[in-house]
mmCIF file of C-alpha atoms in Angstrom:
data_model
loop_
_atom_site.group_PDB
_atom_site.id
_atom_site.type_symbol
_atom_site.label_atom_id
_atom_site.label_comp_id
_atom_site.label_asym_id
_atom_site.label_seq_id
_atom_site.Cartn_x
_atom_site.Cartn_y
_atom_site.Cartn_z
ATOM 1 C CA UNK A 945 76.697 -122.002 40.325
ATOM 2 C CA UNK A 946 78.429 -118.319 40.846
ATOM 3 C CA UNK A 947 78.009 -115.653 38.622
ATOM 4 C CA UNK A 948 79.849 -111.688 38.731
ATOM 5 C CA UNK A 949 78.101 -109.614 36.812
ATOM 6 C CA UNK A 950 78.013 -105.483 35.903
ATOM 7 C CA UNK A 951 74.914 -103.709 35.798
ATOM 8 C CA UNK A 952 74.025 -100.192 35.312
ATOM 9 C CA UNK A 953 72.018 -98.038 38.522
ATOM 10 C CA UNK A 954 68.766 -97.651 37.889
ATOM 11 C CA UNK A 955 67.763 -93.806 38.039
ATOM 12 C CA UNK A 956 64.415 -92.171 39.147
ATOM 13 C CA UNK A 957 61.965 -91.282 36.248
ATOM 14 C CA UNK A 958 62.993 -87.876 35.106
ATOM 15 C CA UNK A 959 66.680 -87.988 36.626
ATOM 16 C CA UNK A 960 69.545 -87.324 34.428
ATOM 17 C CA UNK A 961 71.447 -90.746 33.267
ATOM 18 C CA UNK A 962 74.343 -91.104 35.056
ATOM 19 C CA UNK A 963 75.697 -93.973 33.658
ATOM 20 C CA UNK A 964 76.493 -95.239 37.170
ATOM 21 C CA UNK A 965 77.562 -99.152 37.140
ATOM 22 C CA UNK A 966 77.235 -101.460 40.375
ATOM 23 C CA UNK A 967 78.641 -105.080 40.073
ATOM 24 C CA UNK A 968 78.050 -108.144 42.203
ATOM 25 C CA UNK A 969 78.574 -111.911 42.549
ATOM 26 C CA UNK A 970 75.995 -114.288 43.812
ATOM 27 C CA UNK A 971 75.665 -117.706 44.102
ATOM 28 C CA UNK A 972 72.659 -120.346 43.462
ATOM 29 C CA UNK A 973 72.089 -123.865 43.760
ATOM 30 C CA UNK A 974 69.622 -126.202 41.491
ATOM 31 C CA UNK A 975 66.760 -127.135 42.985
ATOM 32 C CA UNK A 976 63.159 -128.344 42.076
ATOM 33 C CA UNK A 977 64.246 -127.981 38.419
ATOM 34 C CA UNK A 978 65.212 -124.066 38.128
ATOM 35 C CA UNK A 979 68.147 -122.274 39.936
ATOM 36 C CA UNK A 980 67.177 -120.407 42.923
ATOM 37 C CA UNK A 981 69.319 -117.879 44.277
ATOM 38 C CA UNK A 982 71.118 -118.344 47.958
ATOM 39 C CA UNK A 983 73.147 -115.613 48.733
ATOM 40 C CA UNK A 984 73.849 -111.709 46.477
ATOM 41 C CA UNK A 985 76.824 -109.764 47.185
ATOM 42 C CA UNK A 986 77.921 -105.880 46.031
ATOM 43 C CA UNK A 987 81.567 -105.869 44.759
ATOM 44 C CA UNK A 988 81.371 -102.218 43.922
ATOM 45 C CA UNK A 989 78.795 -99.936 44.741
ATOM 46 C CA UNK A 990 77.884 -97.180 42.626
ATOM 47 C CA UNK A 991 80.670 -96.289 40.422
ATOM 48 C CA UNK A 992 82.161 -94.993 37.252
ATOM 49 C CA UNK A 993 84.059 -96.732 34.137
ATOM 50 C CA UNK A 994 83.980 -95.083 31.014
ATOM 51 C CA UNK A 995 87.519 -95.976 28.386
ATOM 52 C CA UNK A 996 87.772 -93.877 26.462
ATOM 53 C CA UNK A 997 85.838 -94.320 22.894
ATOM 54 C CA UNK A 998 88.857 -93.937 20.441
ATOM 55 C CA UNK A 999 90.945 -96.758 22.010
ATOM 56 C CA UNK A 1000 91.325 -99.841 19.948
ATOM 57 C CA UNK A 1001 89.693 -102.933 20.765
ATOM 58 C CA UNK A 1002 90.372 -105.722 18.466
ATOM 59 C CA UNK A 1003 91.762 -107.631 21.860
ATOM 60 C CA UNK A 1004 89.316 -106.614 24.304
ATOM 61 C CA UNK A 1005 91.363 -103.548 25.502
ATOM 62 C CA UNK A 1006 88.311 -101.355 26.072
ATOM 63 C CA UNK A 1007 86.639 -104.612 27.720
ATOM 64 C CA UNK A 1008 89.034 -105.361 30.340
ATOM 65 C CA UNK A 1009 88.341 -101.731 31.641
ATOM 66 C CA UNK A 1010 84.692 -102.334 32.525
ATOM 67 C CA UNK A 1011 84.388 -106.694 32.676
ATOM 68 C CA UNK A 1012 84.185 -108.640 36.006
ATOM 69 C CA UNK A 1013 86.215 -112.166 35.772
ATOM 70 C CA UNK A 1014 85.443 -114.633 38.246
ATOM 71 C CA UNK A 1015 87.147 -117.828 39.429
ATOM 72 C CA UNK A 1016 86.487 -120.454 42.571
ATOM 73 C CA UNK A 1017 88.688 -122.038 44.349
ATOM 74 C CA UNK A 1018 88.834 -125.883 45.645
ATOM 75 C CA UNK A 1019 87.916 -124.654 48.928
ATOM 76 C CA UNK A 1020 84.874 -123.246 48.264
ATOM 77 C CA UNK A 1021 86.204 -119.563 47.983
ATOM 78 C CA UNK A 1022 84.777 -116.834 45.254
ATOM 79 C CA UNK A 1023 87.303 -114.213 43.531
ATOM 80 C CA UNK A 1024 86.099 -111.032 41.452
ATOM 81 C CA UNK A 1025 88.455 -109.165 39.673
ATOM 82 C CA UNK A 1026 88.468 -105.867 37.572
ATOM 83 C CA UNK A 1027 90.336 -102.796 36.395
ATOM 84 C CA UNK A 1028 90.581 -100.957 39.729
ATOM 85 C CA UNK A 1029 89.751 -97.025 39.278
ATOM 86 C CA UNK A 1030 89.349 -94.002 41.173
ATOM 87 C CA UNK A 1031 85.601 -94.814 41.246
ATOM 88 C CA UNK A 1032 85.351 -97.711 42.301
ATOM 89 C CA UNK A 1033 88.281 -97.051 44.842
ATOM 90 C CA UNK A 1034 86.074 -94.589 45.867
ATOM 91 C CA UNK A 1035 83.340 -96.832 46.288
ATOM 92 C CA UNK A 1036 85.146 -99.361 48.251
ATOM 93 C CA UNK A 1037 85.941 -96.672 50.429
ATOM 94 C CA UNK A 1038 82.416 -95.323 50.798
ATOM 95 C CA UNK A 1039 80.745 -98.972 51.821
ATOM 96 C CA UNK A 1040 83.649 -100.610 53.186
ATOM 97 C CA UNK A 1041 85.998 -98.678 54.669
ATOM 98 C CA UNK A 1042 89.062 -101.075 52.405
ATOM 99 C CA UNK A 1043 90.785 -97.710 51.214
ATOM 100 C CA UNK A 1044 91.421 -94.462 52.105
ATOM 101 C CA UNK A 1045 89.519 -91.392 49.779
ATOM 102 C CA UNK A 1046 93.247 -89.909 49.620
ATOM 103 C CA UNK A 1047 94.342 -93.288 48.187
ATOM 104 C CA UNK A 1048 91.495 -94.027 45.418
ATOM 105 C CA UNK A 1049 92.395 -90.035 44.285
ATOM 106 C CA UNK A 1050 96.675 -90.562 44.118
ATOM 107 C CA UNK A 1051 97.839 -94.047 45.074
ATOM 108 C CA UNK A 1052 99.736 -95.681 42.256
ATOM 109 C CA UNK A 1053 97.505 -98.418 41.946
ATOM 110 C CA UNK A 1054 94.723 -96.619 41.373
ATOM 111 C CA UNK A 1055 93.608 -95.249 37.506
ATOM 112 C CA UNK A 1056 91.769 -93.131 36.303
ATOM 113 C CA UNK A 1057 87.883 -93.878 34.825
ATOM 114 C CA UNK A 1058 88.852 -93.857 31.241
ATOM 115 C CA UNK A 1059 92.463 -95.234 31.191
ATOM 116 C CA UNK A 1060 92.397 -98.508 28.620
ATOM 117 C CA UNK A 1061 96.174 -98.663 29.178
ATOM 118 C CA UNK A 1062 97.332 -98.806 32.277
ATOM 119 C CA UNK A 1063 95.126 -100.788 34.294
ATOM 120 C CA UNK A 1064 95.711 -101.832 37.904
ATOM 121 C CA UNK A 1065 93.732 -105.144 38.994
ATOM 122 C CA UNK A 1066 92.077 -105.589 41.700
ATOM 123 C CA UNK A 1067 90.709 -108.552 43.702
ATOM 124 C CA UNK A 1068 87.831 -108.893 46.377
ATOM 125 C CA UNK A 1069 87.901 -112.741 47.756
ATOM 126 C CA UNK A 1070 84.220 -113.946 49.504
ATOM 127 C CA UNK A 1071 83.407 -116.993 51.513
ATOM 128 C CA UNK A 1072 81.819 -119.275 50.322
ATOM 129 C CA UNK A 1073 79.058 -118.068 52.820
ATOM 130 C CA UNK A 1074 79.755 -114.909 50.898
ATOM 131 C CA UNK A 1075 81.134 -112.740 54.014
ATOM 132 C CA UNK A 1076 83.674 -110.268 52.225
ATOM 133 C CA UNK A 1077 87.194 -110.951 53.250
ATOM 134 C CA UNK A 1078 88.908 -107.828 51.400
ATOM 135 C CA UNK A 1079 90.590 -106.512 48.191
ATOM 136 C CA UNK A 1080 94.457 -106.513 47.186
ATOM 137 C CA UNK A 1081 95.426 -104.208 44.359
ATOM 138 C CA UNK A 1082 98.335 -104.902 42.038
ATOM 139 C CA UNK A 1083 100.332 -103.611 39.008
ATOM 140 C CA UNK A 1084 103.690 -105.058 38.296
ATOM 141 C CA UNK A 1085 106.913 -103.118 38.878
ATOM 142 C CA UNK A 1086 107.554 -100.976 36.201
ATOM 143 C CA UNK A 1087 104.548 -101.517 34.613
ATOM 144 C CA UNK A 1088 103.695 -98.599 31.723
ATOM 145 C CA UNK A 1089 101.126 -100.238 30.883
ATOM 146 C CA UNK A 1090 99.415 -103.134 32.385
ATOM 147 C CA UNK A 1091 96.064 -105.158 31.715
ATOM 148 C CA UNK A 1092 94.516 -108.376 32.690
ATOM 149 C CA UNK A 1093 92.434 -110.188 30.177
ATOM 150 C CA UNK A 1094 92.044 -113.497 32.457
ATOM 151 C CA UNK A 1095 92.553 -115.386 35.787
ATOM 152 C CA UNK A 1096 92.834 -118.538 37.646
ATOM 153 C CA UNK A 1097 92.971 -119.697 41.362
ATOM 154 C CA UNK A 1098 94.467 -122.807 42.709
ATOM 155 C CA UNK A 1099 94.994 -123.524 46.233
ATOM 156 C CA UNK A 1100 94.931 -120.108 47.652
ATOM 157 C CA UNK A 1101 96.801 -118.631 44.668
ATOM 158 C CA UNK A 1102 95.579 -116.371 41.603
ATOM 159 C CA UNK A 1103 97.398 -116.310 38.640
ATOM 160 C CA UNK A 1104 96.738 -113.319 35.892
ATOM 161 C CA UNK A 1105 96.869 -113.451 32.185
ATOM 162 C CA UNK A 1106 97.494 -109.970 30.169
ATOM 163 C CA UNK A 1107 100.227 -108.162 28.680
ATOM 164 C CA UNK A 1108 103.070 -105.532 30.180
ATOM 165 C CA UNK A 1109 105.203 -102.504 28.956
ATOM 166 C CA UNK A 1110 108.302 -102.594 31.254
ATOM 167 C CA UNK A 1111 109.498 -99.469 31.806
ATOM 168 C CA UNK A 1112 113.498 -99.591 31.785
ATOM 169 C CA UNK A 1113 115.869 -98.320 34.970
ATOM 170 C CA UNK A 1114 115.366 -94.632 33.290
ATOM 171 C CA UNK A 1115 112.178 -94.861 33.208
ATOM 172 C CA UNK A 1116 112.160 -94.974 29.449
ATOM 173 C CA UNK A 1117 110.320 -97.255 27.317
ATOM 174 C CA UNK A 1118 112.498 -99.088 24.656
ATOM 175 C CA UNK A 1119 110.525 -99.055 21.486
ATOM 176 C CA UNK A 1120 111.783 -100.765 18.486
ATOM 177 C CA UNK A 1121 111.078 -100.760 14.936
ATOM 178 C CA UNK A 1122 108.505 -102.284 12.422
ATOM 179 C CA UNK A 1123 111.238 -102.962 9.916
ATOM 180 C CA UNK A 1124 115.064 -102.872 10.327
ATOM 181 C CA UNK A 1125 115.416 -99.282 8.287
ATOM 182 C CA UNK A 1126 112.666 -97.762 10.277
ATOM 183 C CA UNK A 1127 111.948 -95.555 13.419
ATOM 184 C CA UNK A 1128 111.913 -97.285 17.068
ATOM 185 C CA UNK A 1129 108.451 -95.924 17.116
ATOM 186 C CA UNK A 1130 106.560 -99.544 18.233
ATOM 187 C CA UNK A 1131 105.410 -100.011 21.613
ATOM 188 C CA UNK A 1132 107.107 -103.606 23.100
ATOM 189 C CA UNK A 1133 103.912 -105.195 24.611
ATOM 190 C CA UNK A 1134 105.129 -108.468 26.441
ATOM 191 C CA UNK A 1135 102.648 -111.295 27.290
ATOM 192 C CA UNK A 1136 102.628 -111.428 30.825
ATOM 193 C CA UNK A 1137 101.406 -114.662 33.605
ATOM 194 C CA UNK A 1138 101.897 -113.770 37.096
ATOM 195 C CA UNK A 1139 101.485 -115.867 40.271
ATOM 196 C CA UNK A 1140 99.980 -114.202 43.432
ATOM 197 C CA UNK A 1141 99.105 -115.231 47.152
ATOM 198 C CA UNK A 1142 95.173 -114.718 47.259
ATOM 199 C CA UNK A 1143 95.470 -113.544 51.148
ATOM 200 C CA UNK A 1144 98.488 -111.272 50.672
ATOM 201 C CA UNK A 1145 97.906 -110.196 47.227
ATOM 202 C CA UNK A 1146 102.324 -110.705 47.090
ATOM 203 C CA UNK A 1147 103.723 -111.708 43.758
ATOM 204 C CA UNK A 1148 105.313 -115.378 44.150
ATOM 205 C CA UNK A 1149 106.547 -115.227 40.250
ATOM 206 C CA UNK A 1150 105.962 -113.610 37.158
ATOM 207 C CA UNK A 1151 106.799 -113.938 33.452
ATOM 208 C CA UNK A 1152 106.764 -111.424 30.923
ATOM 209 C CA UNK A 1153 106.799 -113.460 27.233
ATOM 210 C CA UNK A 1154 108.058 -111.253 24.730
ATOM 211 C CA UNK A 1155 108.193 -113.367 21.063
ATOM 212 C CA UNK A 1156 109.870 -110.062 19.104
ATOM 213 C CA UNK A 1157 107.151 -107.797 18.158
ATOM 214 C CA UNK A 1158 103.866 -107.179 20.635
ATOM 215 C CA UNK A 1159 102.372 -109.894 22.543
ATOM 216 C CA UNK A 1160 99.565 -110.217 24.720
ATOM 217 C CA UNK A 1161 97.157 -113.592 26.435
ATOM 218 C CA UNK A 1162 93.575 -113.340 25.973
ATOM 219 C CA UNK A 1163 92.638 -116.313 28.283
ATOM 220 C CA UNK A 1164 94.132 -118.484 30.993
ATOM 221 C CA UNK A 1165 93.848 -122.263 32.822
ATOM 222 C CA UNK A 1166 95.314 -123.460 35.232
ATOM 223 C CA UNK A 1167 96.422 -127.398 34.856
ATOM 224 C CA UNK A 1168 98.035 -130.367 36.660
ATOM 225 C CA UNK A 1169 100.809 -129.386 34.072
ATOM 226 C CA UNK A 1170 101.296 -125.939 34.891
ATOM 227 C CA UNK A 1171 99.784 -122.563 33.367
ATOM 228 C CA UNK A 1172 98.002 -122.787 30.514
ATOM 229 C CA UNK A 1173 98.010 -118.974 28.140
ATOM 230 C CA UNK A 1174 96.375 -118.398 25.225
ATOM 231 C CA UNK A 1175 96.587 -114.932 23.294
ATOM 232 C CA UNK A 1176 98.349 -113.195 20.433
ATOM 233 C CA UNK A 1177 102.003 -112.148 19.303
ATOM 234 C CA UNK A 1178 103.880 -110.504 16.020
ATOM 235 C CA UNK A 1179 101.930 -107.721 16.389
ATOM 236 C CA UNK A 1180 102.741 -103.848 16.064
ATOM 237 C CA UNK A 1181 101.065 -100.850 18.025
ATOM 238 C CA UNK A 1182 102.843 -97.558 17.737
ATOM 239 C CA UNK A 1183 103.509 -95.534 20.414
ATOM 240 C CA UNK A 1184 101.828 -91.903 19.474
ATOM 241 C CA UNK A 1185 98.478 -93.504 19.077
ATOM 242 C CA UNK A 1186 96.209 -96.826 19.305
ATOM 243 C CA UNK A 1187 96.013 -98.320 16.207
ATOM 244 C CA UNK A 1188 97.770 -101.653 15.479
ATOM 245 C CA UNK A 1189 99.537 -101.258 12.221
ATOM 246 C CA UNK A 1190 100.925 -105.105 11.546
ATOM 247 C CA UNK A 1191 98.343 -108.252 12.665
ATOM 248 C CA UNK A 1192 99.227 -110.972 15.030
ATOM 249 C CA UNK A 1193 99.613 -114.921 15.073
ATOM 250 C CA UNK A 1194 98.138 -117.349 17.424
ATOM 251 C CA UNK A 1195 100.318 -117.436 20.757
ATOM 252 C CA UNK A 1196 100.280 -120.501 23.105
ATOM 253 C CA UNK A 1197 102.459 -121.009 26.087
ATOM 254 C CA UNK A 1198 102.963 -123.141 29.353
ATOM 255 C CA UNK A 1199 104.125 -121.800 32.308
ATOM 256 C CA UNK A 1200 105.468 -124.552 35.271
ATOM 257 C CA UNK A 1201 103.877 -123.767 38.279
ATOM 258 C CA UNK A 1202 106.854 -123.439 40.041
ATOM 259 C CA UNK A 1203 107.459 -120.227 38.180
ATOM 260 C CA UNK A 1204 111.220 -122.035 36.740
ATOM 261 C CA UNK A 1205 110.023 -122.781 32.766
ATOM 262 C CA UNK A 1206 107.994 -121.462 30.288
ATOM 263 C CA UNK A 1207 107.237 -122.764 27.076
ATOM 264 C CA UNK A 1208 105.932 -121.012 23.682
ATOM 265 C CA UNK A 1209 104.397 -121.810 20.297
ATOM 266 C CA UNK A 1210 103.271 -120.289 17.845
ATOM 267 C CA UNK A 1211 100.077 -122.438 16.837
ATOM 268 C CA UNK A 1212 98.525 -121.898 13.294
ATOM 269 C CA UNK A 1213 99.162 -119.121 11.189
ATOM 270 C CA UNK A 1214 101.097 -116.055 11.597
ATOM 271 C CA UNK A 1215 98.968 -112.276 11.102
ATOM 272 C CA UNK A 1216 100.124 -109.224 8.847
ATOM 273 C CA UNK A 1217 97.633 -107.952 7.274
ATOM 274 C CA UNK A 1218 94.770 -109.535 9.231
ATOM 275 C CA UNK A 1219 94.588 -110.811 12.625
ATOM 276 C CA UNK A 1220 95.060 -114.706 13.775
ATOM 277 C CA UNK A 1221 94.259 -114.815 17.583
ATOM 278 C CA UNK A 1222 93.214 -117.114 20.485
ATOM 279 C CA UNK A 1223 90.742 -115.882 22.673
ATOM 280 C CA UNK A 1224 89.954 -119.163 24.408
ATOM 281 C CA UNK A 1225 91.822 -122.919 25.990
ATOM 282 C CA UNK A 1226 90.297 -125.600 27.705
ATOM 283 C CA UNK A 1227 92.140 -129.273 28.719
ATOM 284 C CA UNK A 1228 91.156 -132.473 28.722
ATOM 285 C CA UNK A 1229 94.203 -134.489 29.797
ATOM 286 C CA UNK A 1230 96.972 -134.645 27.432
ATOM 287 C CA UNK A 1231 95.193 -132.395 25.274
ATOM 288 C CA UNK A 1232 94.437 -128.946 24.438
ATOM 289 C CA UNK A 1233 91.940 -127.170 22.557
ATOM 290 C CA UNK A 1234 92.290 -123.227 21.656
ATOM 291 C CA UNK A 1235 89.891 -121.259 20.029
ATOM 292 C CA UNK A 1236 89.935 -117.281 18.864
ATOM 293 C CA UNK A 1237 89.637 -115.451 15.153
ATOM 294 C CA UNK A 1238 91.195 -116.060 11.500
ATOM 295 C CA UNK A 1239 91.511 -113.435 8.946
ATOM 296 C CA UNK A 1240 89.926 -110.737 11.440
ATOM 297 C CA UNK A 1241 89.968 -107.216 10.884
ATOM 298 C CA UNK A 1242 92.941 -104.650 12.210
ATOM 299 C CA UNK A 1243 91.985 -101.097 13.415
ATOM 300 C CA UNK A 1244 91.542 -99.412 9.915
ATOM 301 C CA UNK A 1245 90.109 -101.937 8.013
ATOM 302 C CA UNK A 1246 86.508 -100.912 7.765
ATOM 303 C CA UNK A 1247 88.018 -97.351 6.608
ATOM 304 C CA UNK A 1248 86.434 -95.630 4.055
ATOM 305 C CA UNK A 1249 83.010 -98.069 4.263
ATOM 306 C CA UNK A 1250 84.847 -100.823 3.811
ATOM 307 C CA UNK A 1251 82.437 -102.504 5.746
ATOM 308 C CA UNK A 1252 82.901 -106.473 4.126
ATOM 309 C CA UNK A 1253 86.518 -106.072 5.956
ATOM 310 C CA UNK A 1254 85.200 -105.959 8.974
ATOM 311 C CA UNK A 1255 84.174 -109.597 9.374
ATOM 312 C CA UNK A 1256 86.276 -112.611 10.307
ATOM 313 C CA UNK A 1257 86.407 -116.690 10.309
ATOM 314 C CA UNK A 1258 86.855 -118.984 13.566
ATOM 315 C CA UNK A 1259 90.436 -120.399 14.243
ATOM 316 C CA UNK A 1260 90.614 -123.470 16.663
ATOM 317 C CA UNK A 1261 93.891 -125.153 17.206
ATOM 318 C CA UNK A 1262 93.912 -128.843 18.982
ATOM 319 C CA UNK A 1263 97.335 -130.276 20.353
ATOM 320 C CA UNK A 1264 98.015 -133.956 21.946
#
């Protein structure tokens, strides 16, 4: 078994808190009827990650900042990825010489501690004797925003599951509006799979799923039919601020491997006033099952101690 995980520093008695963070993956193996551990590795050392506290969450935004994800692939090979900041850049840099101080402090691909937005990911790929073979940083081109909620290897590549703001040739952002007679004031969030090589860290193909309104994928697999992306669509976010002003409907879509098709449905149904989205997809064959949240509460709804708005019913969806 392999397991990342995130853990706060532990500080001497008297010290301030620092609200340091270290993560780590490790590995462990079944054996005379408990799991004992074989090998521990530091992904980043001491380090920083802190979004801020007014940004939104009802997708995990503020959770992709600070989560670990971790995949294996058929040969044996372990893959942490995260929100890469200027901390833990910088502690890269400190313990193993990967990056340059300059570059954690001004490279592109590098935020800052409390960003939820734009979020570059990085990967760090270990044996599976768990000798550290080295990160690779990316953002798409053009990329205004940017976050991964989910990943997949396959035969030495990684594909990503998030959502995108494409920035056009201007370097504008086209907003549109939440009804025909209104303002362009909504921010066009695009559901976005991307294929990468896990030694170069290139791009080999990328899709960027936009349904009309916002979109976004919560969770991906990876299948003998192709990319399999679960998440949310038909929502609005405006651009001055984070709150989501119109709910979304379940999103579902299937991506060929070869990066040529991509198919999407809109499974169950749609959001307006309350949220329907799919957090979760497993396979089984010819068939899917998707799991996630029915009637669950936007940004506002607690307002005012409105606190019975705040809870929410289960939504699965199965397909054959």
């Amino acid at each position: 078994m392999a397991v990342a995980f995130l853990s706060r520093v532990a500080v001497e008695e008297g010290a301030a808190d620092t609200q340091q963070l270290a993560s780590g993956v490790m590995t462990l193996q079944w054996a005379d009827g408990h799991y004992q551990e074989q090998w521990t590795r530091v992904v980043d050392g001491r380090h920083s990650t802190q979004p801020a506290a007014w940004a939104y969450d009802e997708f995990r935004w503020r959770e992709a900042t600070l989560r670990p994800l971790l995949a294996v692939d058929g040969d044996g090979r372990l893959v942490v990825g995260r929100t890469w900041n200027t901390s833990r850049c910088l502690a890269a840099s400190r313990t193993f010489n990967e990056f340059t101080s300059l570059h954690c402090k001004t490279g592109d691909d590098v935020t800052s501690t409390v960003d939820t937005e734009r979020q570059p990911f990085a990967v760090t790929t270990f044996t599976p004797a768990g000798a550290r073979t080295g990160t690779h940083v990316f953002v798409p081109a053009h990329a205004a925003e940017f976050v991964v909620f989910d990943m997949a290897v396959r035969e030495g590549e990684l594909a990503l599951a998030g959502t995108v703001v494409t920035e056009g040739a201007d370097g504008t952002v086209g907003y549109y509006p939440a009804t025909p007679e209104a303002p362009a004031l909504m921010t066009p969030y695009d559901g976005y799979l991307g294929v990468l090589s896990l030694d170069t860290g290139a791009l080999r193909f990328e899709h960027r799923v936009d349904t009309g309104r916002a979109d976004h994928f919560s969770a991906l697999r990876w299948t003998d039919a192709g990319l399999l992306a679960v998440g949310g669509s038909g929502w609005d976010r405006w651009y001055g601020g984070m709150s989501i002003s119109r709910g979304a409907g379940a999103l579902l879509t299937l991506a060929s491997s070869d990066g040529q098709t991509v198919r999407t449905q809109h499974a169950g149904p749609e959001g307006q006033d309350r949220h329907f989205h799919l957090l979760g997809v497993d396979a089984d064959g010819d068939s899917l099952v998707a799991v996630g949240l029915a009637e669950a509460p936007m940004t506002h709804s607690g307002d005012g101690g409105n606190t019975a708005a705040m809870t929410f019913g289960g939504l699965t969806v199965e397909l054959r």
